[in-house]
CSV table of C-alpha atoms in Angstrom, one decimal:
chain,number,residue,atom,x,y,z
A,1,MET,CA,28.2,69.7,-23.7
A,2,SER,CA,26.9,68.6,-20.0
A,3,PHE,CA,23.2,66.5,-19.5
A,4,LEU,CA,20.8,66.4,-16.8
A,5,LEU,CA,19.3,63.3,-16.1
A,6,PHE,CA,15.7,63.3,-13.6
A,7,PHE,CA,13.5,60.5,-12.9
A,8,ILE,CA,9.6,61.2,-14.1
A,9,SER,CA,8.4,59.4,-11.0
A,10,MET,CA,10.2,61.9,-8.8
A,11,LEU,CA,9.0,64.7,-10.7
A,12,ALA,CA,5.5,63.6,-10.8
A,13,ASP,CA,6.1,63.3,-7.0
A,14,LYS,CA,6.9,66.9,-6.5
A,15,LEU,CA,4.1,68.2,-8.8
A,16,ASN,CA,1.6,65.8,-7.4
A,17,MET,CA,0.8,64.1,-10.4
A,18,THR,CA,0.6,60.4,-11.9
A,19,PRO,CA,3.6,59.4,-14.0
A,20,GLU,CA,1.4,59.5,-16.8
A,21,GLU,CA,0.4,63.0,-16.7
A,22,ALA,CA,4.1,64.3,-15.8
A,23,GLU,CA,5.2,62.6,-18.8
A,24,ARG,CA,2.5,64.3,-21.1
A,25,TRP,CA,3.8,67.6,-19.1
A,26,ILE,CA,7.4,67.1,-19.9
A,27,VAL,CA,6.4,66.0,-23.6
A,28,ASN,CA,4.5,69.4,-24.3
A,29,LEU,CA,7.0,71.5,-22.3
A,30,ILE,CA,10.0,70.0,-24.1
A,31,ARG,CA,7.9,70.8,-27.6
A,32,ASN,CA,6.8,74.7,-26.8
A,33,ALA,CA,10.3,75.2,-25.3
A,34,ARG,CA,12.0,73.6,-28.3
A,35,LEU,CA,14.5,71.9,-25.5
A,36,ASP,CA,17.1,69.4,-26.2
A,37,ALA,CA,15.6,66.8,-24.3
A,38,LYS,CA,14.5,62.9,-24.8
A,39,ILE,CA,12.2,61.1,-22.8
A,40,ASP,CA,13.2,57.3,-22.1
A,41,SER,CA,9.5,55.7,-21.2
A,42,LYS,CA,10.8,52.4,-20.4
A,43,LEU,CA,13.4,53.6,-17.8
A,44,GLY,CA,11.3,56.8,-16.8
A,45,HIS,CA,13.4,59.2,-17.0
A,46,VAL,CA,14.5,62.4,-19.0
A,47,VAL,CA,17.8,63.3,-20.3
A,48,MET,CA,18.1,66.8,-21.2
A,49,GLY,CA,21.1,68.5,-23.5
A,50,ASN,CA,22.3,71.9,-21.9
A,51,ASN,CA,22.7,73.9,-25.2
A,52,ALA,CA,23.6,77.1,-23.8
A,53,VAL,CA,22.5,79.9,-26.5
A,54,SER,CA,24.6,82.9,-26.1
A,55,PRO,CA,22.7,86.3,-24.9
A,56,TYR,CA,23.8,87.9,-28.2
A,57,GLN,CA,22.3,85.0,-30.0
A,58,GLN,CA,19.3,85.7,-27.9
A,59,VAL,CA,19.1,89.0,-28.6
A,60,ILE,CA,19.4,88.9,-32.2
A,61,GLU,CA,16.7,86.1,-32.2
A,62,LYS,CA,13.9,88.1,-30.4
A,63,THR,CA,14.8,91.1,-32.3
A,64,LYS,CA,14.2,89.5,-35.6
A,65,SER,CA,10.7,88.3,-33.9
A,66,LEU,CA,9.8,91.7,-32.7
A,67,SER,CA,10.7,93.1,-36.4
A,68,PHE,CA,9.0,90.8,-38.1
A,69,ARG,CA,5.8,91.3,-35.8
A,70,SER,CA,6.0,95.3,-36.2
A,71,GLN,CA,6.4,94.9,-39.8
A,72,MET,CA,2.9,92.8,-39.7
A,73,LEU,CA,1.1,95.3,-37.2
A,74,ALA,CA,2.2,98.5,-39.7
A,75,MET,CA,0.8,96.5,-42.6
A,76,ASN,CA,-2.4,95.3,-40.7
A,77,ILE,CA,-3.1,99.1,-40.0
A,78,GLU,CA,-2.4,100.1,-43.3
A,79,LYS,CA,-4.8,98.1,-44.6
A,80,LYS,CA,-7.4,98.8,-42.1
A,81,LEU,CA,-7.1,102.5,-42.5
A,82,ASN,CA,-7.4,102.0,-46.5
A,83,GLN,CA,-10.6,100.1,-46.1
A,84,ASN,CA,-12.1,102.7,-43.8
A,85,SER,CA,-11.1,105.7,-46.2
A,86,ARG,CA,-12.5,103.7,-49.3
A,87,SER,CA,-15.7,103.0,-47.1
A,88,GLU,CA,-16.4,106.7,-46.2
A,89,ALA,CA,-19.0,108.5,-48.4
A,90,PRO,CA,-17.3,111.3,-50.6
A,91,ASN,CA,-17.7,114.5,-49.1
A,92,TRP,CA,-19.6,115.8,-51.7
A,93,ALA,CA,-22.2,113.3,-51.0
A,94,THR,CA,-22.7,114.4,-47.6
A,95,GLN,CA,-23.1,118.3,-47.7
A,96,ASP,CA,-26.6,119.5,-47.8
A,97,SER,CA,-27.0,121.6,-51.1
A,98,GLY,CA,-30.1,123.5,-50.3
A,99,PHE,CA,-31.9,122.4,-52.9
A,100,TYR,CA,-34.8,119.9,-53.0
């Protein structure tokens, strides 16, 4: 496993941010991307681990997510169709019988 070390102040300069803004940005990035990283606020640097996920594992994870989302979409469509069919008036109620 290899590590990447960079300084928050250097990143803040490159991004035209204050060091505090850059640190918040990095924290959000680490959380949202689920990165293996640690921030040392006292020393002002970030250490990132390089846990390379194999392309095969990435495909498996994306496929699981896509499958779940497809199932949810199908269930929601089916539920919507069932609601629409129940709310429609029966065919006999909409016909004009000619009697008044």
